[in-house]
Amino acid sequence: DKAGHRHFMAKEIAEQPQVLGEALRFYLGEAGDRITLPGDGIDFTKLERLTLVACGTAYYACLTAKYWFEQIARMPVEVDVASEFRYREPPVTPGTMALFVSQSGETADTLAALRYCRDKAETVVSVVNVAESSIARESDLALPILAGTEIGVASTKAFSCQLTVLLLLAIEAGRQRGTLDADRLADLLSALRGLPSVIGRAIDDGATAEALSLQLAEAQDVLFLGRGLMYPLALEGALKMKEISYIHAEAYASGELKHGPIALIDKHVPVVVMAPRDALFDKTVSNMQEVMARGGQVLLISDHAGITAAQDGIWRSIEMPQVDPVLSPILYAIPAQLIAYHTAVAKGTDVDQPRNLAKSVTVE
Ligand code: M6R
C-alpha cells in the first residue's frame, strides 16, 4: 500500500519524521533525557576500537559514524565494505567491538564478515531493521532501527534511522568514556528530540528538488561534493542517483577535487555541493568556486547562512533548516533522496524496482 504516494520510495521518504520519532522514543524514552540500550547494553569503557562493516547505503552510514565516534567518543574506528573485509582476514584485536549495519539483516557479505569476527572481537553488535534476521540473531546485541518495512530498493528511511541509532551509540560512548560533558550531552539530546520536526520541514520543502529534476534528468554525469560529515553523505547522494535514475554520479571529498576529478568539470556537469555553514564551510566554498571557474553548474545545499554567504555564481540552491552540525547528515539525507527520486521520476525509470538490483543481496 503506497498510502496515496506514486511510489513506495516517496512513501518511505515521507515516513521519516514518524519512524525517526519512534526510534528516538525507543532509545531515549518518553522524557528523552537519557539513552537506554536494549539487553545488557554496551560497556564502551572496556573497548579500545571499533570495526564497522556493511554494504551499500549501510556502509555510508558506517562512514558517517566513524566521524561521530572519533569526534564525540575519541575512539579509533575502522570502516570497511563487507566484501573486502571478509577476504582480507584483518586482525581483530580482543578490545574491538565489531559492528554490522544492515537493513535486511541478510546481506551475504555482511553476514560472512560477522561470522569472521565472532570468536575474535570483544563483542559483536548489529544495527538492523529486520529483528528476526540472521545478522540480528548471530550478534551478541542487535539494535533495532525501527524504520518499519522498507520496500523501495533504494534505501531511504532505513538510512536515516541507521544514522540516528549510530549517533545515539556514539553519544552514549562519549558519555561513558567522559569525552562528552553534561551540557553538550543535553544539547545533543535536545537537538535529536527536535529532529523529526526539522526533517518534516525539509520534506515539505521538497519542491525545489522537484523543480530541478527536469534539468538534472538531462545530465550524463553528476558530481557530489562534501567535506567532513558531508563527505559520506555525498557518496550516498551519488549512489541514490545512480541506482534509480541511471545517471552516472560520483562523489568526492571536496579537498580531493584538485587531485584529479576537477578535470571532469565543464558546463554540462551539475555539481551538487552539500555544505551546511559549519567549521568547514569556507573550505568547501573555495572548492565550489574552483568548480564554477571551470563552468560547472553548482547546486548548493546549505542553510540560510550558507546560501546567503555563497550564492554568487551558483546555478541553484536548496535551503535547509538550521540544525546542530553534528546532526546534519541525517537532515541532508532528505535532499539527497529527493533529488534522486525526482530525477528518476522525470526520466521515467522504475523507481521502486530499478534494473539489475535486488532489495536484499543474499548471494555474493
Ligand atoms: O540490507 P542491507 O542494508 O545489508 O543492504 C545493503 C545494500 O545492499 C543496500 O544498502 C543497497 O546499497 C541499497 N540499494 C542502497 O539504496
CSV table of C-alpha atoms and ligand atoms in Angstrom, one decimal:
chain,number,residue,atom,x,y,z
A,1,ASP,CA,0.0,0.0,0.0
A,2,LYS,CA,1.6,3.2,-1.2
A,3,ALA,CA,-0.7,5.3,1.0
A,4,GLY,CA,-1.5,7.7,-1.8
A,5,HIS,CA,2.1,8.1,-3.0
A,6,ARG,CA,3.1,7.3,-6.5
A,7,HIS,CA,6.0,5.1,-5.4
A,8,PHE,CA,7.0,3.2,-2.3
A,9,MET,CA,10.2,5.3,-2.3
A,10,ALA,CA,8.1,8.5,-2.0
A,11,LYS,CA,6.0,7.0,0.8
A,12,GLU,CA,9.2,5.9,2.7
A,13,ILE,CA,10.8,9.3,2.3
A,14,ALA,CA,7.6,10.9,3.7
A,15,GLU,CA,7.5,8.4,6.7
A,16,GLN,CA,10.9,9.6,8.0
A,17,PRO,CA,9.7,12.1,10.7
A,18,GLN,CA,7.4,9.4,12.1
A,19,VAL,CA,9.8,6.5,12.1
A,20,LEU,CA,12.7,8.6,13.4
A,21,GLY,CA,10.4,9.7,16.2
A,22,GLU,CA,9.7,6.1,17.1
A,23,ALA,CA,13.4,5.2,17.0
A,24,LEU,CA,14.2,8.1,19.3
A,25,ARG,CA,11.4,7.2,21.7
A,26,PHE,CA,12.7,3.6,21.9
A,27,TYR,CA,16.3,4.7,22.8
A,28,LEU,CA,15.5,7.9,24.7
A,29,GLY,CA,12.3,7.0,26.5
A,30,GLU,CA,9.4,9.5,26.8
A,31,ALA,CA,11.4,12.0,28.8
A,32,GLY,CA,14.1,11.9,26.1
A,33,ASP,CA,16.9,12.8,28.5
A,34,ARG,CA,19.0,9.6,28.6
A,35,ILE,CA,20.0,6.8,26.2
A,36,THR,CA,19.0,3.3,27.1
A,37,LEU,CA,20.3,0.4,25.0
A,38,PRO,CA,18.3,-2.9,25.0
A,39,GLY,CA,19.6,-6.0,26.8
A,40,ASP,CA,22.8,-5.5,28.8
A,41,GLY,CA,23.8,-2.5,26.7
A,42,ILE,CA,27.4,-1.9,25.8
A,43,ASP,CA,30.3,-1.1,28.1
A,44,PHE,CA,32.3,1.3,26.0
A,45,THR,CA,34.9,1.8,28.7
A,46,LYS,CA,36.2,-1.7,28.0
A,47,LEU,CA,36.6,-1.1,24.3
A,48,GLU,CA,39.7,0.0,22.5
A,49,ARG,CA,38.5,0.3,19.0
A,50,LEU,CA,35.5,-0.2,16.7
A,51,THR,CA,35.3,-2.0,13.4
A,52,LEU,CA,32.3,-1.1,11.3
A,53,VAL,CA,31.3,-3.3,8.4
A,54,ALA,CA,28.4,-3.1,5.9
A,55,CYS,CA,27.5,-2.8,2.2
A,56,GLY,CA,26.0,0.0,0.0
A,57,THR,CA,24.0,2.6,1.8
A,58,ALA,CA,24.6,0.9,5.2
A,59,TYR,CA,28.3,1.3,4.5
A,60,TYR,CA,27.8,5.0,4.1
A,61,ALA,CA,26.0,5.1,7.4
A,62,CYS,CA,29.1,3.5,8.9
A,63,LEU,CA,31.4,6.0,7.3
A,64,THR,CA,29.4,8.8,8.8
A,65,ALA,CA,29.5,7.0,12.2
A,66,LYS,CA,33.3,7.0,12.0
A,67,TYR,CA,33.3,10.8,12.2
A,68,TRP,CA,30.9,10.7,15.1
A,69,PHE,CA,32.7,8.1,17.2
A,70,GLU,CA,36.1,9.8,16.6
A,71,GLN,CA,34.8,13.2,17.4
A,72,ILE,CA,32.4,12.5,20.2
A,73,ALA,CA,33.9,9.5,21.9
A,74,ARG,CA,37.6,9.8,20.7
A,75,MET,CA,37.6,6.2,19.7
A,76,PRO,CA,39.7,4.7,16.9
A,77,VAL,CA,37.4,3.5,14.2
A,78,GLU,CA,37.9,1.3,11.1
A,79,VAL,CA,35.3,1.0,8.4
A,80,ASP,CA,35.1,-1.4,5.5
A,81,VAL,CA,32.8,-2.8,2.9
A,82,ALA,CA,31.9,-6.3,3.9
A,83,SER,CA,33.0,-7.9,0.6
A,84,GLU,CA,36.6,-6.6,1.1
A,85,PHE,CA,36.7,-7.1,4.9
A,86,ARG,CA,35.8,-10.8,4.8
A,87,TYR,CA,38.5,-11.9,2.4
A,88,ARG,CA,41.3,-9.6,3.8
A,89,GLU,CA,41.3,-11.6,7.0
A,90,PRO,CA,42.1,-8.4,9.0
A,91,PRO,CA,43.4,-8.8,12.6
A,92,VAL,CA,40.5,-8.2,15.0
A,93,THR,CA,42.0,-7.5,18.4
A,94,PRO,CA,40.2,-8.5,21.7
A,95,GLY,CA,39.3,-5.0,22.7
A,96,THR,CA,37.3,-4.5,19.4
A,97,MET,CA,33.6,-4.0,19.1
A,98,ALA,CA,32.7,-5.3,15.6
A,99,LEU,CA,29.5,-3.5,14.4
A,100,PHE,CA,27.5,-4.6,11.4
A,101,VAL,CA,24.8,-2.4,9.8
A,102,SER,CA,22.2,-4.0,7.6
A,103,GLN,CA,18.6,-3.1,6.8
A,104,SER,CA,17.6,-6.6,5.7
A,105,GLY,CA,20.0,-8.4,8.1
A,106,GLU,CA,20.5,-11.0,5.4
A,107,THR,CA,23.2,-9.4,3.2
A,108,ALA,CA,25.6,-12.4,2.5
A,109,ASP,CA,28.9,-10.5,2.7
A,110,THR,CA,27.9,-8.7,5.9
A,111,LEU,CA,26.8,-11.9,7.5
A,112,ALA,CA,30.1,-13.6,6.5
A,113,ALA,CA,32.1,-10.7,7.9
A,114,LEU,CA,30.1,-11.0,11.2
A,115,ARG,CA,30.9,-14.7,11.4
A,116,TYR,CA,34.6,-14.0,10.8
A,117,CYS,CA,34.5,-11.7,13.8
A,118,ARG,CA,32.5,-13.9,16.1
A,119,ASP,CA,35.3,-15.6,18.1
A,120,LYS,CA,37.8,-12.7,17.7
A,121,ALA,CA,36.0,-9.5,18.7
A,122,GLU,CA,35.2,-8.5,22.3
A,123,THR,CA,31.6,-8.1,21.3
A,124,VAL,CA,29.6,-8.4,18.0
A,125,VAL,CA,26.8,-5.8,17.7
A,126,SER,CA,24.4,-5.2,14.8
A,127,VAL,CA,22.2,-2.3,13.8
A,128,VAL,CA,19.3,-3.9,11.8
A,129,ASN,CA,15.8,-3.2,10.6
A,130,VAL,CA,14.6,-6.8,10.5
A,131,ALA,CA,14.7,-8.0,14.1
A,132,GLU,CA,14.4,-11.7,13.3
A,133,SER,CA,17.1,-11.7,10.6
A,134,SER,CA,20.3,-13.8,10.5
A,135,ILE,CA,22.6,-10.9,11.3
A,136,ALA,CA,20.4,-9.9,14.3
A,137,ARG,CA,20.3,-13.5,15.6
A,138,GLU,CA,24.0,-14.1,15.3
A,139,SER,CA,25.0,-10.9,17.2
A,140,ASP,CA,25.7,-10.5,20.9
A,141,LEU,CA,23.4,-7.5,20.8
A,142,ALA,CA,21.1,-6.4,18.0
A,143,LEU,CA,20.0,-2.8,18.0
A,144,PRO,CA,16.8,-2.2,16.0
A,145,ILE,CA,16.4,0.9,13.8
A,146,LEU,CA,12.6,0.6,13.8
A,147,ALA,CA,12.2,2.0,10.3
A,148,GLY,CA,9.3,-0.4,9.5
A,149,THR,CA,9.2,-2.4,6.3
A,150,GLU,CA,11.2,-0.8,3.5
A,151,ILE,CA,10.0,-1.9,0.0
A,152,GLY,CA,11.7,0.5,-2.4
A,153,VAL,CA,15.1,-0.9,-3.5
A,154,ALA,CA,16.7,2.4,-2.8
A,155,SER,CA,17.2,2.7,0.9
A,156,THR,CA,15.8,5.9,2.4
A,157,LYS,CA,14.1,5.7,5.8
A,158,ALA,CA,16.4,2.8,6.8
A,159,PHE,CA,19.4,5.1,6.2
A,160,SER,CA,18.2,8.0,8.3
A,161,CYS,CA,17.2,5.5,11.1
A,162,GLN,CA,20.6,3.8,10.9
A,163,LEU,CA,22.3,7.2,11.2
A,164,THR,CA,20.2,8.1,14.2
A,165,VAL,CA,20.9,4.8,16.1
A,166,LEU,CA,24.7,5.2,15.3
A,167,LEU,CA,24.7,8.7,16.5
A,168,LEU,CA,23.0,7.7,19.7
A,169,LEU,CA,25.6,5.0,20.2
A,170,ALA,CA,28.5,7.5,19.6
A,171,ILE,CA,26.9,9.8,22.2
A,172,GLU,CA,26.5,7.0,24.7
A,173,ALA,CA,30.1,6.0,24.1
A,174,GLY,CA,31.2,9.6,24.7
A,175,ARG,CA,29.1,9.8,27.9
A,176,GLN,CA,30.6,6.6,29.3
A,177,ARG,CA,34.1,7.5,28.3
A,178,GLY,CA,33.9,11.0,29.7
A,179,THR,CA,34.7,12.7,26.4
A,180,LEU,CA,31.3,14.4,26.3
A,181,ASP,CA,30.4,16.8,29.0
A,182,ALA,CA,26.9,17.0,30.5
A,183,ASP,CA,26.0,20.3,28.8
A,184,ARG,CA,26.9,19.1,25.4
A,185,LEU,CA,25.2,15.8,26.0
A,186,ALA,CA,22.0,17.7,26.9
A,187,ASP,CA,22.3,19.9,23.8
A,188,LEU,CA,22.7,16.9,21.5
A,189,LEU,CA,19.8,15.0,23.0
A,190,SER,CA,17.6,18.1,22.7
A,191,ALA,CA,18.6,18.6,19.1
A,192,LEU,CA,17.8,14.9,18.4
A,193,ARG,CA,14.4,15.3,20.0
A,194,GLY,CA,13.7,18.1,17.6
A,195,LEU,CA,15.0,16.3,14.6
A,196,PRO,CA,11.7,14.6,13.4
A,197,SER,CA,10.0,18.0,13.0
A,198,VAL,CA,13.1,19.5,11.3
A,199,ILE,CA,13.2,16.5,8.9
A,200,GLY,CA,9.4,17.0,8.3
A,201,ARG,CA,10.1,20.6,7.2
A,202,ALA,CA,12.8,19.6,4.8
A,203,ILE,CA,10.5,17.0,3.2
A,204,ASP,CA,7.6,19.6,3.0
A,205,ASP,CA,10.1,22.0,1.2
A,206,GLY,CA,10.9,19.4,-1.4
A,207,ALA,CA,9.5,21.5,-4.3
A,208,THR,CA,13.0,22.8,-5.2
A,209,ALA,CA,14.4,19.3,-5.7
A,210,GLU,CA,11.4,18.6,-7.9
A,211,ALA,CA,11.8,21.8,-9.9
A,212,LEU,CA,15.4,20.9,-10.7
A,213,SER,CA,14.7,17.4,-11.8
A,214,LEU,CA,13.9,18.1,-15.5
A,215,GLN,CA,17.4,19.7,-15.9
A,216,LEU,CA,19.2,17.1,-13.8
A,217,ALA,CA,17.5,14.4,-15.9
A,218,GLU,CA,19.3,15.7,-19.0
A,219,ALA,CA,22.8,15.2,-17.4
A,220,GLN,CA,25.2,12.4,-18.3
A,221,ASP,CA,27.2,12.8,-15.2
A,222,VAL,CA,26.6,14.4,-11.8
A,223,LEU,CA,29.2,15.1,-9.1
A,224,PHE,CA,28.6,15.3,-5.4
A,225,LEU,CA,31.0,17.1,-3.1
A,226,GLY,CA,31.2,17.3,0.7
A,227,ARG,CA,33.7,17.6,3.5
A,228,GLY,CA,33.8,16.1,6.9
A,229,LEU,CA,30.4,14.7,7.8
A,230,MET,CA,29.1,15.7,4.4
A,231,TYR,CA,31.5,13.5,2.5
A,232,PRO,CA,29.8,10.2,3.3
A,233,LEU,CA,26.5,11.8,2.5
A,234,ALA,CA,27.9,13.0,-0.9
A,235,LEU,CA,28.7,9.3,-1.5
A,236,GLU,CA,25.2,8.3,-0.5
A,237,GLY,CA,23.7,11.0,-2.8
A,238,ALA,CA,25.7,9.7,-5.7
A,239,LEU,CA,24.6,6.1,-5.0
A,240,LYS,CA,20.9,7.1,-4.8
A,241,MET,CA,21.3,9.0,-8.1
A,242,LYS,CA,23.0,6.1,-9.9
A,243,GLU,CA,20.7,3.3,-8.7
A,244,ILE,CA,17.3,4.9,-9.6
A,245,SER,CA,18.0,7.4,-12.3
A,246,TYR,CA,20.8,5.5,-14.0
A,247,ILE,CA,22.8,8.8,-14.3
A,248,HIS,CA,26.5,8.4,-13.8
A,249,ALA,CA,27.2,10.0,-10.4
A,250,GLU,CA,30.4,10.2,-8.4
A,251,ALA,CA,31.2,11.7,-5.0
A,252,TYR,CA,34.4,13.2,-3.8
A,253,ALA,CA,35.7,14.7,-0.6
A,254,SER,CA,35.8,18.4,-1.7
A,255,GLY,CA,39.5,18.6,-0.9
A,256,GLU,CA,40.3,15.8,-3.4
A,257,LEU,CA,38.9,17.8,-6.3
A,258,LYS,CA,42.1,19.3,-7.4
A,259,HIS,CA,43.9,15.9,-7.2
A,260,GLY,CA,42.1,14.7,-10.4
A,261,PRO,CA,38.3,14.9,-10.6
A,262,ILE,CA,38.3,18.6,-11.5
A,263,ALA,CA,39.4,17.5,-15.0
A,264,LEU,CA,35.8,16.2,-15.4
A,265,ILE,CA,34.2,19.6,-14.9
A,266,ASP,CA,32.6,21.5,-17.7
A,267,LYS,CA,29.3,23.3,-18.3
A,268,HIS,CA,27.4,20.1,-18.8
A,269,VAL,CA,28.3,18.7,-15.3
A,270,PRO,CA,25.9,19.6,-12.5
A,271,VAL,CA,27.9,19.6,-9.2
A,272,VAL,CA,25.9,19.1,-6.0
A,273,VAL,CA,27.7,20.7,-3.1
A,274,MET,CA,26.5,19.7,0.4
A,275,ALA,CA,27.7,22.2,2.9
A,276,PRO,CA,25.9,23.5,6.0
A,277,ARG,CA,27.5,26.6,7.4
A,278,ASP,CA,29.8,24.7,9.8
A,279,ALA,CA,33.5,24.9,10.6
A,280,LEU,CA,34.5,23.5,7.2
A,281,PHE,CA,32.1,25.7,5.2
A,282,ASP,CA,34.7,28.2,3.9
A,283,LYS,CA,36.9,25.5,2.6
A,284,THR,CA,34.1,23.9,0.7
A,285,VAL,CA,33.1,27.3,-0.8
A,286,SER,CA,36.6,27.7,-2.2
A,287,ASN,CA,36.3,24.3,-3.8
A,288,MET,CA,33.0,25.3,-5.2
A,289,GLN,CA,34.5,28.4,-6.7
A,290,GLU,CA,37.1,26.3,-8.5
A,291,VAL,CA,34.2,24.3,-9.9
A,292,MET,CA,32.4,27.4,-11.1
A,293,ALA,CA,35.5,28.9,-12.6
A,294,ARG,CA,35.5,25.8,-14.9
A,295,GLY,CA,31.9,26.3,-15.9
A,296,GLY,CA,30.4,23.6,-13.5
A,297,GLN,CA,26.8,24.1,-12.6
A,298,VAL,CA,26.7,24.2,-8.8
A,299,LEU,CA,23.6,23.1,-6.9
A,300,LEU,CA,24.4,24.3,-3.3
A,301,ILE,CA,22.5,22.5,-0.5
A,302,SER,CA,23.1,24.6,2.7
A,303,ASP,CA,21.3,26.5,5.4
A,304,HIS,CA,20.2,30.1,5.2
A,305,ALA,CA,23.5,31.5,6.4
A,306,GLY,CA,25.4,29.4,3.9
A,307,ILE,CA,23.3,30.3,0.9
A,308,THR,CA,23.4,34.0,1.8
A,309,ALA,CA,27.2,33.8,2.2
A,310,ALA,CA,27.9,31.9,-1.0
A,311,GLN,CA,25.2,32.4,-3.6
A,312,ASP,CA,27.2,34.4,-6.1
A,313,GLY,CA,27.6,32.4,-9.3
A,314,ILE,CA,25.8,29.3,-8.2
A,315,TRP,CA,23.3,27.6,-10.5
A,316,ARG,CA,20.6,26.7,-7.9
A,317,SER,CA,20.3,26.2,-4.2
A,318,ILE,CA,18.2,24.2,-1.8
A,319,GLU,CA,17.8,25.9,1.6
A,320,MET,CA,17.8,23.6,4.6
A,321,PRO,CA,16.6,24.3,8.2
A,322,GLN,CA,19.4,25.1,10.7
A,323,VAL,CA,20.5,22.2,12.9
A,324,ASP,CA,23.4,21.4,15.2
A,325,PRO,CA,26.1,20.5,12.7
A,326,VAL,CA,26.6,17.1,14.3
A,327,LEU,CA,23.1,16.1,13.1
A,328,SER,CA,23.4,17.5,9.6
A,329,PRO,CA,24.0,14.1,7.8
A,330,ILE,CA,20.5,13.0,9.0
A,331,LEU,CA,18.9,16.1,7.7
A,332,TYR,CA,20.8,16.5,4.5
A,333,ALA,CA,19.9,12.9,3.6
A,334,ILE,CA,16.5,14.3,2.7
A,335,PRO,CA,17.6,16.5,-0.3
A,336,ALA,CA,19.9,13.7,-1.4
A,337,GLN,CA,16.9,11.3,-1.6
A,338,LEU,CA,14.6,13.9,-3.1
A,339,ILE,CA,17.0,14.9,-5.9
A,340,ALA,CA,17.5,11.3,-6.9
A,341,TYR,CA,13.8,10.5,-6.6
A,342,HIS,CA,12.5,13.4,-8.7
A,343,THR,CA,15.2,13.0,-11.3
A,344,ALA,CA,14.3,9.3,-11.7
A,345,VAL,CA,10.6,10.2,-12.0
A,346,ALA,CA,11.5,12.8,-14.7
A,347,LYS,CA,13.4,10.1,-16.5
A,348,GLY,CA,10.6,7.6,-16.2
A,349,THR,CA,12.7,4.8,-14.7
A,350,ASP,CA,11.3,2.1,-12.5
A,351,VAL,CA,11.9,3.9,-9.2
A,352,ASP,CA,11.0,1.1,-6.8
A,353,GLN,CA,12.5,-1.8,-8.8
A,354,PRO,CA,15.5,-0.3,-10.6
A,355,ARG,CA,17.0,-2.6,-13.2
A,356,ASN,CA,19.7,-5.1,-12.2
A,357,LEU,CA,19.1,-4.6,-8.5
A,358,ALA,CA,17.6,-6.6,-5.6
A,359,LYS,CA,16.4,-5.3,-2.3
A,360,SER,CA,18.3,-7.9,-0.4
A,361,VAL,CA,21.6,-9.2,-1.7
A,362,THR,CA,21.7,-12.7,-0.2
A,363,VAL,CA,24.4,-14.1,-2.6
A,364,GLU,CA,27.9,-12.8,-3.1
B,1,M6R,O1,20.1,-4.9,3.7
B,1,M6R,P1,21.4,-4.2,3.7
B,1,M6R,O2,21.3,-2.9,4.5
B,1,M6R,O3,22.5,-5.1,4.2
B,1,M6R,O4,21.7,-3.8,2.2
B,1,M6R,C1,22.9,-3.2,1.9
B,1,M6R,C2,22.9,-2.7,0.4
B,1,M6R,O5,22.6,-3.7,-0.5
B,1,M6R,C3,21.8,-1.6,0.3
B,1,M6R,O6,22.0,-0.6,1.2
B,1,M6R,C4,21.9,-1.0,-1.2
B,1,M6R,O7,23.1,-0.4,-1.4
B,1,M6R,C5,20.7,-0.1,-1.4
B,1,M6R,N1,20.0,-0.5,-2.6
B,1,M6R,C6,21.0,1.3,-1.4
B,1,M6R,O8,19.9,2.1,-1.7
